[in-house]
């Protein structure tokens, strides 16, 4: 007597084929998603690199303009609308601006982290000419978006100046802690 179970074999073969197909599809999908994630990370890295290059180029242009303004009082008068007592004070304010924007750029492009920026700005904030510059330009900072990097750094400088004023020590390099916002 011959037993016929071709239906079971077909179903078993079809199930195995379907299972193999599903496993292959899942493996292909996982590989595709890994590749997609790798590409997404690479695009983000290129965008970050492009932003850093643009910031660096903008800083070069700003430094060029500041240099020209520091060399020529007529150009310096155009660069800032802050009232100053002398051409010397205007050049000092321009230089203070260059110091600050250089520190800000170093943070933006990742040369320094938040704590290192804090230490650098603390050193700058000890200088009375920088403090005068900072105070004279307070109205300019009010137009910054509150959640922007520059506004955050500006608040750091404000906090540093307050910490230095409140400190009971002449050791300025230990004053204040970098507050993360």
Short mmCIF file of C-alpha atoms in Angstrom, two decimals:
data_model
loop_
_atom_site.label_atom_id
_atom_site.label_comp_id
_atom_site.label_asym_id
_atom_site.label_seq_id
_atom_site.Cartn_x
_atom_site.Cartn_y
_atom_site.Cartn_z
CA UNK A 1 0.00 0.00 0.00
CA UNK A 2 1.33 3.41 -0.96
CA UNK A 3 0.81 6.40 1.26
CA UNK A 4 0.20 9.69 -0.36
CA UNK A 5 1.12 12.80 1.58
CA UNK A 6 2.16 15.15 -1.18
CA UNK A 7 -0.06 17.90 0.28
CA UNK A 8 1.89 17.92 3.51
CA UNK A 9 5.18 18.03 1.64
CA UNK A 10 4.01 20.89 -0.48
CA UNK A 11 2.79 22.79 2.58
CA UNK A 12 5.99 22.05 4.45
CA UNK A 13 8.07 23.12 1.47
CA UNK A 14 5.99 26.25 0.98
CA UNK A 15 6.26 27.14 4.67
CA UNK A 16 10.01 26.64 4.61
CA UNK A 17 10.29 28.74 1.45
CA UNK A 18 8.14 31.47 2.99
CA UNK A 19 10.19 31.38 6.17
CA UNK A 20 13.44 31.60 4.20
CA UNK A 21 12.04 34.44 2.11
CA UNK A 22 10.92 36.31 5.26
CA UNK A 23 14.31 35.79 6.92
CA UNK A 24 16.04 37.06 3.79
CA UNK A 25 13.75 40.07 3.58
CA UNK A 26 14.30 40.92 7.27
CA UNK A 27 18.07 40.58 6.83
CA UNK A 28 17.99 42.78 3.73
CA UNK A 29 15.83 45.35 5.50
CA UNK A 30 18.16 45.44 8.51
CA UNK A 31 21.16 45.90 6.21
CA UNK A 32 19.33 48.63 4.33
CA UNK A 33 18.46 50.42 7.57
CA UNK A 34 22.09 50.19 8.78
CA UNK A 35 23.25 51.66 5.47
CA UNK A 36 20.61 54.39 5.69
CA UNK A 37 21.79 55.27 9.23
CA UNK A 38 25.43 55.35 8.06
CA UNK A 39 24.47 57.69 5.21
CA UNK A 40 22.41 59.89 7.53
CA UNK A 41 25.36 60.21 9.93
CA UNK A 42 27.71 60.99 7.05
CA UNK A 43 25.39 63.72 5.72
CA UNK A 44 25.18 65.23 9.22
CA UNK A 45 28.99 65.17 9.47
CA UNK A 46 29.37 66.89 6.08
CA UNK A 47 26.78 69.51 7.05
CA UNK A 48 28.59 70.15 10.34
CA UNK A 49 31.89 70.44 8.51
CA UNK A 50 30.37 72.85 5.99
CA UNK A 51 28.94 74.98 8.81
CA UNK A 52 32.34 75.09 10.49
CA UNK A 53 33.98 76.12 7.22
CA UNK A 54 31.40 78.89 6.72
CA UNK A 55 31.84 80.12 10.30
CA UNK A 56 35.61 80.12 9.87
CA UNK A 57 35.38 82.06 6.62
CA UNK A 58 32.99 84.55 8.22
CA UNK A 59 35.45 84.98 11.10
CA UNK A 60 38.26 85.70 8.63
CA UNK A 61 36.15 88.36 6.98
CA UNK A 62 35.18 89.87 10.32
CA UNK A 63 38.80 89.94 11.45
CA UNK A 64 39.78 91.64 8.19
CA UNK A 65 37.08 94.29 8.70
CA UNK A 66 38.06 94.77 12.35
CA UNK A 67 41.71 95.13 11.36
CA UNK A 68 40.83 97.76 8.81
CA UNK A 69 38.68 99.59 11.35
CA UNK A 70 41.44 99.52 13.98
CA UNK A 71 43.89 101.00 11.47
CA UNK A 72 41.61 103.73 10.17
CA UNK A 73 39.52 105.90 12.54
CA UNK A 74 37.18 106.87 9.70
CA UNK A 75 36.30 103.21 9.12
CA UNK A 76 36.10 102.53 12.84
CA UNK A 77 33.39 105.16 13.13
CA UNK A 78 31.28 103.13 10.68
CA UNK A 79 31.90 99.78 12.35
CA UNK A 80 30.21 100.61 15.65
CA UNK A 81 27.60 103.13 16.72
CA UNK A 82 28.66 102.99 20.38
CA UNK A 83 29.72 106.40 21.68
CA UNK A 84 33.36 106.46 22.77
CA UNK A 85 35.60 109.08 24.35
CA UNK A 86 38.53 108.75 21.94
CA UNK A 87 39.86 106.94 18.86
CA UNK A 88 41.97 104.88 21.25
CA UNK A 89 38.90 103.70 23.13
CA UNK A 90 37.18 102.82 19.84
CA UNK A 91 40.18 100.68 18.80
CA UNK A 92 40.17 99.03 22.23
CA UNK A 93 36.48 98.20 21.87
CA UNK A 94 37.08 96.81 18.41
CA UNK A 95 39.87 94.64 19.77
CA UNK A 96 37.65 93.51 22.67
CA UNK A 97 35.07 92.53 20.07
CA UNK A 98 37.71 90.57 18.17
CA UNK A 99 38.72 88.70 21.34
CA UNK A 100 35.13 87.85 22.19
CA UNK A 101 34.12 86.75 18.70
CA UNK A 102 37.27 84.65 18.39
CA UNK A 103 36.36 82.82 21.62
CA UNK A 104 32.77 82.41 20.42
CA UNK A 105 33.93 80.96 17.09
CA UNK A 106 36.31 78.56 18.84
CA UNK A 107 33.33 77.22 20.78
CA UNK A 108 31.03 77.08 17.77
CA UNK A 109 33.44 75.03 15.66
CA UNK A 110 34.40 72.72 18.51
CA UNK A 111 37.96 73.89 19.16
CA UNK A 112 37.01 74.45 22.81
CA UNK A 113 34.19 72.99 24.89
CA UNK A 114 31.84 74.89 27.23
CA UNK A 115 34.18 74.64 30.23
CA UNK A 116 37.22 75.76 28.22
CA UNK A 117 35.24 78.68 26.80
CA UNK A 118 34.28 79.63 30.35
CA UNK A 119 37.94 79.67 31.40
CA UNK A 120 38.98 81.77 28.41
CA UNK A 121 36.16 84.27 28.88
CA UNK A 122 36.86 84.48 32.61
CA UNK A 123 40.37 85.71 31.76
CA UNK A 124 38.99 88.29 29.32
CA UNK A 125 36.34 89.47 31.83
CA UNK A 126 39.00 90.47 34.34
CA UNK A 127 40.05 93.29 32.03
CA UNK A 128 38.28 96.61 32.80
CA UNK A 129 38.37 97.73 29.15
CA UNK A 130 36.60 94.53 28.09
CA UNK A 131 34.01 95.12 30.82
CA UNK A 132 33.42 98.67 29.54
CA UNK A 133 33.06 97.32 25.99
CA UNK A 134 30.66 94.63 27.22
CA UNK A 135 28.53 97.12 29.08
CA UNK A 136 28.47 99.60 26.18
CA UNK A 137 27.23 96.87 23.83
CA UNK A 138 24.51 95.50 26.14
CA UNK A 139 21.73 97.03 23.98
CA UNK A 140 23.09 95.19 20.93
CA UNK A 141 22.75 91.84 22.69
CA UNK A 142 19.06 92.36 23.44
CA UNK A 143 18.24 91.58 19.81
CA UNK A 144 19.71 88.07 20.05
CA UNK A 145 17.31 85.13 20.13
CA UNK A 146 17.22 83.95 23.72
CA UNK A 147 18.00 80.33 22.80
CA UNK A 148 20.85 81.14 20.39
CA UNK A 149 24.42 80.08 21.09
CA UNK A 150 25.56 83.68 21.19
CA UNK A 151 22.87 84.60 23.71
CA UNK A 152 23.91 81.64 25.90
CA UNK A 153 27.55 82.72 25.72
CA UNK A 154 26.52 86.31 26.47
CA UNK A 155 24.72 85.13 29.58
CA UNK A 156 27.88 83.26 30.54
CA UNK A 157 29.88 86.49 30.27
CA UNK A 158 27.27 88.37 32.30
CA UNK A 159 27.47 85.65 34.96
CA UNK A 160 31.26 85.70 34.96
CA UNK A 161 31.37 89.45 35.45
CA UNK A 162 28.89 89.15 38.31
CA UNK A 163 30.87 86.27 39.86
CA UNK A 164 34.11 88.26 39.60
CA UNK A 165 32.46 91.30 41.19
CA UNK A 166 31.07 89.17 44.04
CA UNK A 167 34.27 87.18 44.65
CA UNK A 168 36.18 87.53 47.92
CA UNK A 169 39.47 86.58 46.31
CA UNK A 170 42.09 88.12 44.10
CA UNK A 171 42.54 84.72 42.43
CA UNK A 172 40.29 85.42 39.45
CA UNK A 173 41.16 82.10 37.81
CA UNK A 174 39.13 80.16 40.41
CA UNK A 175 36.03 82.35 40.27
CA UNK A 176 32.76 81.02 38.83
CA UNK A 177 31.59 77.73 37.47
CA UNK A 178 30.43 77.15 33.90
CA UNK A 179 26.65 76.94 34.12
CA UNK A 180 25.04 74.73 31.53
CA UNK A 181 21.77 76.08 30.25
#
